[in-house]
Amino acid sequence: MRVECWGGIVAAMLIFSPVVAQVQTPGSGTLLGAASALPPPDGMGAEPVGDFPKLSLATLANLEYSGLGAASGPSRGPQPYFRFDTTMLVDVSDKLSFDGLFQFKARKPRPADDPNRDLYINQGAGRRVGGKMLELYARYDTWRVGKFVQNFGRAYYLLPGPFSADFIEEAEAGYEPTEMIGVEKLHVFGNEDHGWQQLSVSVFFVDRTFLHESLPYNEGIVHYRDGGVGNTHLPENVMVTYDVLNMPVGHGAQATFQASVIRYGKSYQAQRGEIWTTLGSDIAIPINGSVAATLEGRYSQLHLYVEAARRDNFEGFAGRARNYVSVSADYLAGPWVVALTTTQRWTTDRVLPIQNDAIYTATIGHDLSSAILGSLSVAQEHVGDRSGVYAGIRLTKTFTTCARCLTRGRAF
């Protein structure tokens, strides 16, 4: 059984959220990923694998011009911003492969004296950039070992629009479990009455190796005394995720589901370890078009997505919690897509008052020639007593070179 599941390799700019449109870009964190269909398991229509070894290389490049207009305090930009994600795959045999994701993006934190530093914390314009290996692991059959993003939640790359997942991506403020090293076991159930069903179990801890360093801006090596979620002496953080996966073809609407939980160990000087839980579902509804038109991308589709997540003992404090609810709707008509999203975030504490933060985005995108996607997005965000509007234009280009043309993506 061969299942290709990148476990979160990509996220930062979903222009198209349907999984079966032309070229697609995920939502935030990383760029390659949700674009490809899950390859069929052995005995279920898989094409002959041919000779080994096989090499695949795919790059998604992004050029953006964007900026922030703040209600009070300093604004940002507009400024240009360039980033790219490159996936590398070497298939040694039908069971053994080596996978990597090199990510070049903005990494330098906002200045501590910027009163608007918590607004659009994951948007890149005006920040120093650096490249590093976000993922580097070996897969053998249904096992993988190394550095990879665990299969927890999907909103950070399924939400449509370049800025929509600002609250969600990355592990410190959001719930994308990046920068983790560990081992994972994947089990695919034989019964497909309700879709492709899989269970993934992972144990891991924070990457404290040289793989965390980046250039030219260097994030440096993480130490145990730096603390942070998942930063434990041993790989004592445990994740269990259940997925039900479907892909719409022709007129039939299809839904996917995910339920997941992570138990994090207590990190340096933390009172408690965090507990993360999430539940999400999306439904793709083809409006018109035959099966052939669907496969060629010539069709109309409505895509709805909702995901809820919770972080108990947020930032290691007993009794503190952060809750998220994300909702999106996007309509695809041939080369055009229009999308609306919102994420509501609540932070609660035993002593401090409840803080409600929110982001709303609107995006219109068009599939241009030569595998180039263009989009215009506007986002309104408020965090605490700060608020601002972020707007930008993005162009996204895909480059692929491979002996076996398959862009790896998570299994939906």
PDB file of N, CA, C and O in Angstrom, residues 59-94:
ATOM      1  N   THR A  59       8.424  23.227  -8.138  1.00  0.00           N
ATOM      2  CA  THR A  59       8.595  24.514  -7.463  1.00  0.00           C
ATOM      3  C   THR A  59       7.372  25.383  -7.702  1.00  0.00           C
ATOM      4  O   THR A  59       6.869  25.473  -8.821  1.00  0.00           O
ATOM      5  N   LEU A  60       6.898  26.000  -6.647  1.00  0.00           N
ATOM      6  CA  LEU A  60       5.826  26.971  -6.743  1.00  0.00           C
ATOM      7  C   LEU A  60       6.386  28.312  -6.311  1.00  0.00           C
ATOM      8  O   LEU A  60       6.768  28.504  -5.158  1.00  0.00           O
ATOM      9  N   ALA A  61       6.485  29.255  -7.248  1.00  0.00           N
ATOM     10  CA  ALA A  61       7.049  30.577  -6.993  1.00  0.00           C
ATOM     11  C   ALA A  61       5.938  31.603  -6.875  1.00  0.00           C
ATOM     12  O   ALA A  61       4.955  31.558  -7.622  1.00  0.00           O
ATOM     13  N   ASN A  62       6.116  32.535  -5.961  1.00  0.00           N
ATOM     14  CA  ASN A  62       5.086  33.511  -5.664  1.00  0.00           C
ATOM     15  C   ASN A  62       5.675  34.916  -5.629  1.00  0.00           C
ATOM     16  O   ASN A  62       6.662  35.166  -4.940  1.00  0.00           O
ATOM     17  N   LEU A  63       5.086  35.817  -6.396  1.00  0.00           N
ATOM     18  CA  LEU A  63       5.473  37.231  -6.389  1.00  0.00           C
ATOM     19  C   LEU A  63       4.275  38.047  -5.947  1.00  0.00           C
ATOM     20  O   LEU A  63       3.189  37.935  -6.525  1.00  0.00           O
ATOM     21  N   GLU A  64       4.488  38.866  -4.939  1.00  0.00           N
ATOM     22  CA  GLU A  64       3.381  39.595  -4.311  1.00  0.00           C
ATOM     23  C   GLU A  64       3.735  41.065  -4.149  1.00  0.00           C
ATOM     24  O   GLU A  64       4.903  41.431  -3.937  1.00  0.00           O
ATOM     25  N   TYR A  65       2.715  41.912  -4.240  1.00  0.00           N
ATOM     26  CA  TYR A  65       2.865  43.332  -3.914  1.00  0.00           C
ATOM     27  C   TYR A  65       1.724  43.669  -2.973  1.00  0.00           C
ATOM     28  O   TYR A  65       0.551  43.660  -3.372  1.00  0.00           O
ATOM     29  N   SER A  66       2.036  43.920  -1.696  1.00  0.00           N
ATOM     30  CA  SER A  66       0.985  44.037  -0.697  1.00  0.00           C
ATOM     31  C   SER A  66       1.414  44.962   0.429  1.00  0.00           C
ATOM     32  O   SER A  66       2.589  45.313   0.570  1.00  0.00           O
ATOM     33  N   GLY A  67       0.446  45.342   1.257  1.00  0.00           N
ATOM     34  CA  GLY A  67       0.742  46.199   2.393  1.00  0.00           C
ATOM     35  C   GLY A  67      -0.432  46.304   3.342  1.00  0.00           C
ATOM     36  O   GLY A  67      -1.554  45.860   3.040  1.00  0.00           O
ATOM     37  N   LEU A  68      -0.170  46.893   4.504  1.00  0.00           N
ATOM     38  CA  LEU A  68      -1.140  47.033   5.581  1.00  0.00           C
ATOM     39  C   LEU A  68      -1.445  48.496   5.829  1.00  0.00           C
ATOM     40  O   LEU A  68      -0.532  49.322   5.953  1.00  0.00           O
ATOM     41  N   GLY A  69      -2.729  48.807   5.907  1.00  0.00           N
ATOM     42  CA  GLY A  69      -3.184  50.110   6.364  1.00  0.00           C
ATOM     43  C   GLY A  69      -3.808  49.954   7.731  1.00  0.00           C
ATOM     44  O   GLY A  69      -4.869  49.345   7.873  1.00  0.00           O
ATOM     45  N   ALA A  70      -3.141  50.462   8.792  1.00  0.00           N
ATOM     46  CA  ALA A  70      -3.590  50.260  10.166  1.00  0.00           C
ATOM     47  C   ALA A  70      -4.523  51.375  10.610  1.00  0.00           C
ATOM     48  O   ALA A  70      -4.388  52.532  10.197  1.00  0.00           O
ATOM     49  N   ALA A  71      -5.479  51.031  11.483  1.00  0.00           N
ATOM     50  CA  ALA A  71      -6.393  52.034  12.019  1.00  0.00           C
ATOM     51  C   ALA A  71      -5.661  53.017  12.918  1.00  0.00           C
ATOM     52  O   ALA A  71      -6.025  54.188  13.013  1.00  0.00           O
ATOM     53  N   SER A  72      -4.628  52.553  13.600  1.00  0.00           N
ATOM     54  CA  SER A  72      -3.786  53.413  14.431  1.00  0.00           C
ATOM     55  C   SER A  72      -2.379  52.848  14.444  1.00  0.00           C
ATOM     56  O   SER A  72      -2.174  51.654  14.240  1.00  0.00           O
ATOM     57  N   GLY A  73      -1.390  53.692  14.649  1.00  0.00           N
ATOM     58  CA  GLY A  73      -0.014  53.232  14.637  1.00  0.00           C
ATOM     59  C   GLY A  73       0.516  53.096  13.225  1.00  0.00           C
ATOM     60  O   GLY A  73      -0.141  53.463  12.252  1.00  0.00           O
ATOM     61  N   PRO A  74       1.730  52.546  13.089  1.00  0.00           N
ATOM     62  CA  PRO A  74       2.380  52.480  11.776  1.00  0.00           C
ATOM     63  C   PRO A  74       1.710  51.495  10.828  1.00  0.00           C
ATOM     64  O   PRO A  74       1.239  50.447  11.231  1.00  0.00           O
ATOM     65  N   SER A  75       1.673  51.860   9.536  1.00  0.00           N
ATOM     66  CA  SER A  75       1.221  50.960   8.484  1.00  0.00           C
ATOM     67  C   SER A  75       2.431  50.278   7.858  1.00  0.00           C
ATOM     68  O   SER A  75       3.570  50.535   8.254  1.00  0.00           O
ATOM     69  N   ARG A  76       2.197  49.394   6.872  1.00  0.00           N
ATOM     70  CA  ARG A  76       3.291  48.679   6.196  1.00  0.00           C
ATOM     71  C   ARG A  76       3.083  48.732   4.689  1.00  0.00           C
ATOM     72  O   ARG A  76       2.015  48.402   4.196  1.00  0.00           O
ATOM     73  N   GLY A  77       4.129  49.135   4.010  1.00  0.00           N
ATOM     74  CA  GLY A  77       4.127  49.013   2.560  1.00  0.00           C
ATOM     75  C   GLY A  77       3.311  50.081   1.874  1.00  0.00           C
ATOM     76  O   GLY A  77       3.105  51.157   2.411  1.00  0.00           O
ATOM     77  N   PRO A  78       2.837  49.774   0.628  1.00  0.00           N
ATOM     78  CA  PRO A  78       2.958  48.459  -0.024  1.00  0.00           C
ATOM     79  C   PRO A  78       4.381  48.149  -0.464  1.00  0.00           C
ATOM     80  O   PRO A  78       5.128  49.060  -0.810  1.00  0.00           O
ATOM     81  N   GLN A  79       4.736  46.864  -0.437  1.00  0.00           N
ATOM     82  CA  GLN A  79       6.087  46.418  -0.746  1.00  0.00           C
ATOM     83  C   GLN A  79       6.042  45.115  -1.528  1.00  0.00           C
ATOM     84  O   GLN A  79       5.098  44.339  -1.397  1.00  0.00           O
ATOM     85  N   PRO A  80       7.081  44.846  -2.330  1.00  0.00           N
ATOM     86  CA  PRO A  80       7.157  43.557  -3.029  1.00  0.00           C
ATOM     87  C   PRO A  80       7.626  42.455  -2.085  1.00  0.00           C
ATOM     88  O   PRO A  80       8.320  42.711  -1.099  1.00  0.00           O
ATOM     89  N   TYR A  81       7.243  41.238  -2.414  1.00  0.00           N
ATOM     90  CA  TYR A  81       7.632  40.081  -1.612  1.00  0.00           C
ATOM     91  C   TYR A  81       7.701  38.864  -2.519  1.00  0.00           C
ATOM     92  O   TYR A  81       6.781  38.594  -3.298  1.00  0.00           O
ATOM     93  N   PHE A  82       8.804  38.122  -2.436  1.00  0.00           N
ATOM     94  CA  PHE A  82       8.997  36.921  -3.244  1.00  0.00           C
ATOM     95  C   PHE A  82       9.249  35.740  -2.333  1.00  0.00           C
ATOM     96  O   PHE A  82      10.024  35.833  -1.368  1.00  0.00           O
ATOM     97  N   ARG A  83       8.597  34.622  -2.624  1.00  0.00           N
ATOM     98  CA  ARG A  83       8.846  33.383  -1.890  1.00  0.00           C
ATOM     99  C   ARG A  83       8.641  32.207  -2.825  1.00  0.00           C
ATOM    100  O   ARG A  83       7.989  32.319  -3.875  1.00  0.00           O
ATOM    101  N   PHE A  84       9.229  31.068  -2.448  1.00  0.00           N
ATOM    102  CA  PHE A  84       8.994  29.855  -3.227  1.00  0.00           C
ATOM    103  C   PHE A  84       9.138  28.633  -2.336  1.00  0.00           C
ATOM    104  O   PHE A  84       9.816  28.658  -1.304  1.00  0.00           O
ATOM    105  N   ASP A  85       8.472  27.555  -2.754  1.00  0.00           N
ATOM    106  CA  ASP A  85       8.566  26.246  -2.107  1.00  0.00           C
ATOM    107  C   ASP A  85       8.949  25.228  -3.161  1.00  0.00           C
ATOM    108  O   ASP A  85       8.339  25.181  -4.237  1.00  0.00           O
ATOM    109  N   THR A  86       9.945  24.413  -2.870  1.00  0.00           N
ATOM    110  CA  THR A  86      10.396  23.381  -3.797  1.00  0.00           C
ATOM    111  C   THR A  86      10.323  22.017  -3.128  1.00  0.00           C
ATOM    112  O   THR A  86      10.913  21.811  -2.058  1.00  0.00           O
ATOM    113  N   THR A  87       9.590  21.101  -3.734  1.00  0.00           N
ATOM    114  CA  THR A  87       9.529  19.730  -3.243  1.00  0.00           C
ATOM    115  C   THR A  87      10.477  18.858  -4.050  1.00  0.00           C
ATOM    116  O   THR A  87      10.604  19.022  -5.266  1.00  0.00           O
ATOM    117  N   MET A  88      11.133  17.953  -3.357  1.00  0.00           N
ATOM    118  CA  MET A  88      12.078  17.017  -3.970  1.00  0.00           C
ATOM    119  C   MET A  88      11.713  15.604  -3.537  1.00  0.00           C
ATOM    120  O   MET A  88      11.482  15.353  -2.355  1.00  0.00           O
ATOM    121  N   LEU A  89      11.648  14.694  -4.493  1.00  0.00           N
ATOM    122  CA  LEU A  89      11.257  13.323  -4.200  1.00  0.00           C
ATOM    123  C   LEU A  89      12.148  12.348  -4.953  1.00  0.00           C
ATOM    124  O   LEU A  89      12.349  12.500  -6.160  1.00  0.00           O
ATOM    125  N   VAL A  90      12.674  11.367  -4.241  1.00  0.00           N
ATOM    126  CA  VAL A  90      13.420  10.283  -4.857  1.00  0.00           C
ATOM    127  C   VAL A  90      12.745   8.972  -4.474  1.00  0.00           C
ATOM    128  O   VAL A  90      12.717   8.602  -3.289  1.00  0.00           O
ATOM    129  N   ASP A  91      12.149   8.296  -5.456  1.00  0.00           N
ATOM    130  CA  ASP A  91      11.570   6.975  -5.232  1.00  0.00           C
ATOM    131  C   ASP A  91      12.638   5.931  -5.502  1.00  0.00           C
ATOM    132  O   ASP A  91      13.054   5.736  -6.648  1.00  0.00           O
ATOM    133  N   VAL A  92      13.084   5.246  -4.464  1.00  0.00           N
ATOM    134  CA  VAL A  92      14.097   4.212  -4.601  1.00  0.00           C
ATOM    135  C   VAL A  92      13.461   2.897  -5.040  1.00  0.00           C
ATOM    136  O   VAL A  92      14.025   2.158  -5.848  1.00  0.00           O
ATOM    137  N   SER A  93      12.283   2.607  -4.507  1.00  0.00           N
ATOM    138  CA  SER A  93      11.533   1.408  -4.862  1.00  0.00           C
ATOM    139  C   SER A  93      10.062   1.722  -4.683  1.00  0.00           C
ATOM    140  O   SER A  93       9.685   2.855  -4.373  1.00  0.00           O
ATOM    141  N   ASP A  94       9.209   0.711  -4.857  1.00  0.00           N
ATOM    142  CA  ASP A  94       7.779   0.963  -4.687  1.00  0.00           C
ATOM    143  C   ASP A  94       7.403   1.167  -3.230  1.00  0.00           C
ATOM    144  O   ASP A  94       6.273   1.561  -2.932  1.00  0.00           O
TER     145      ASP A  94
END
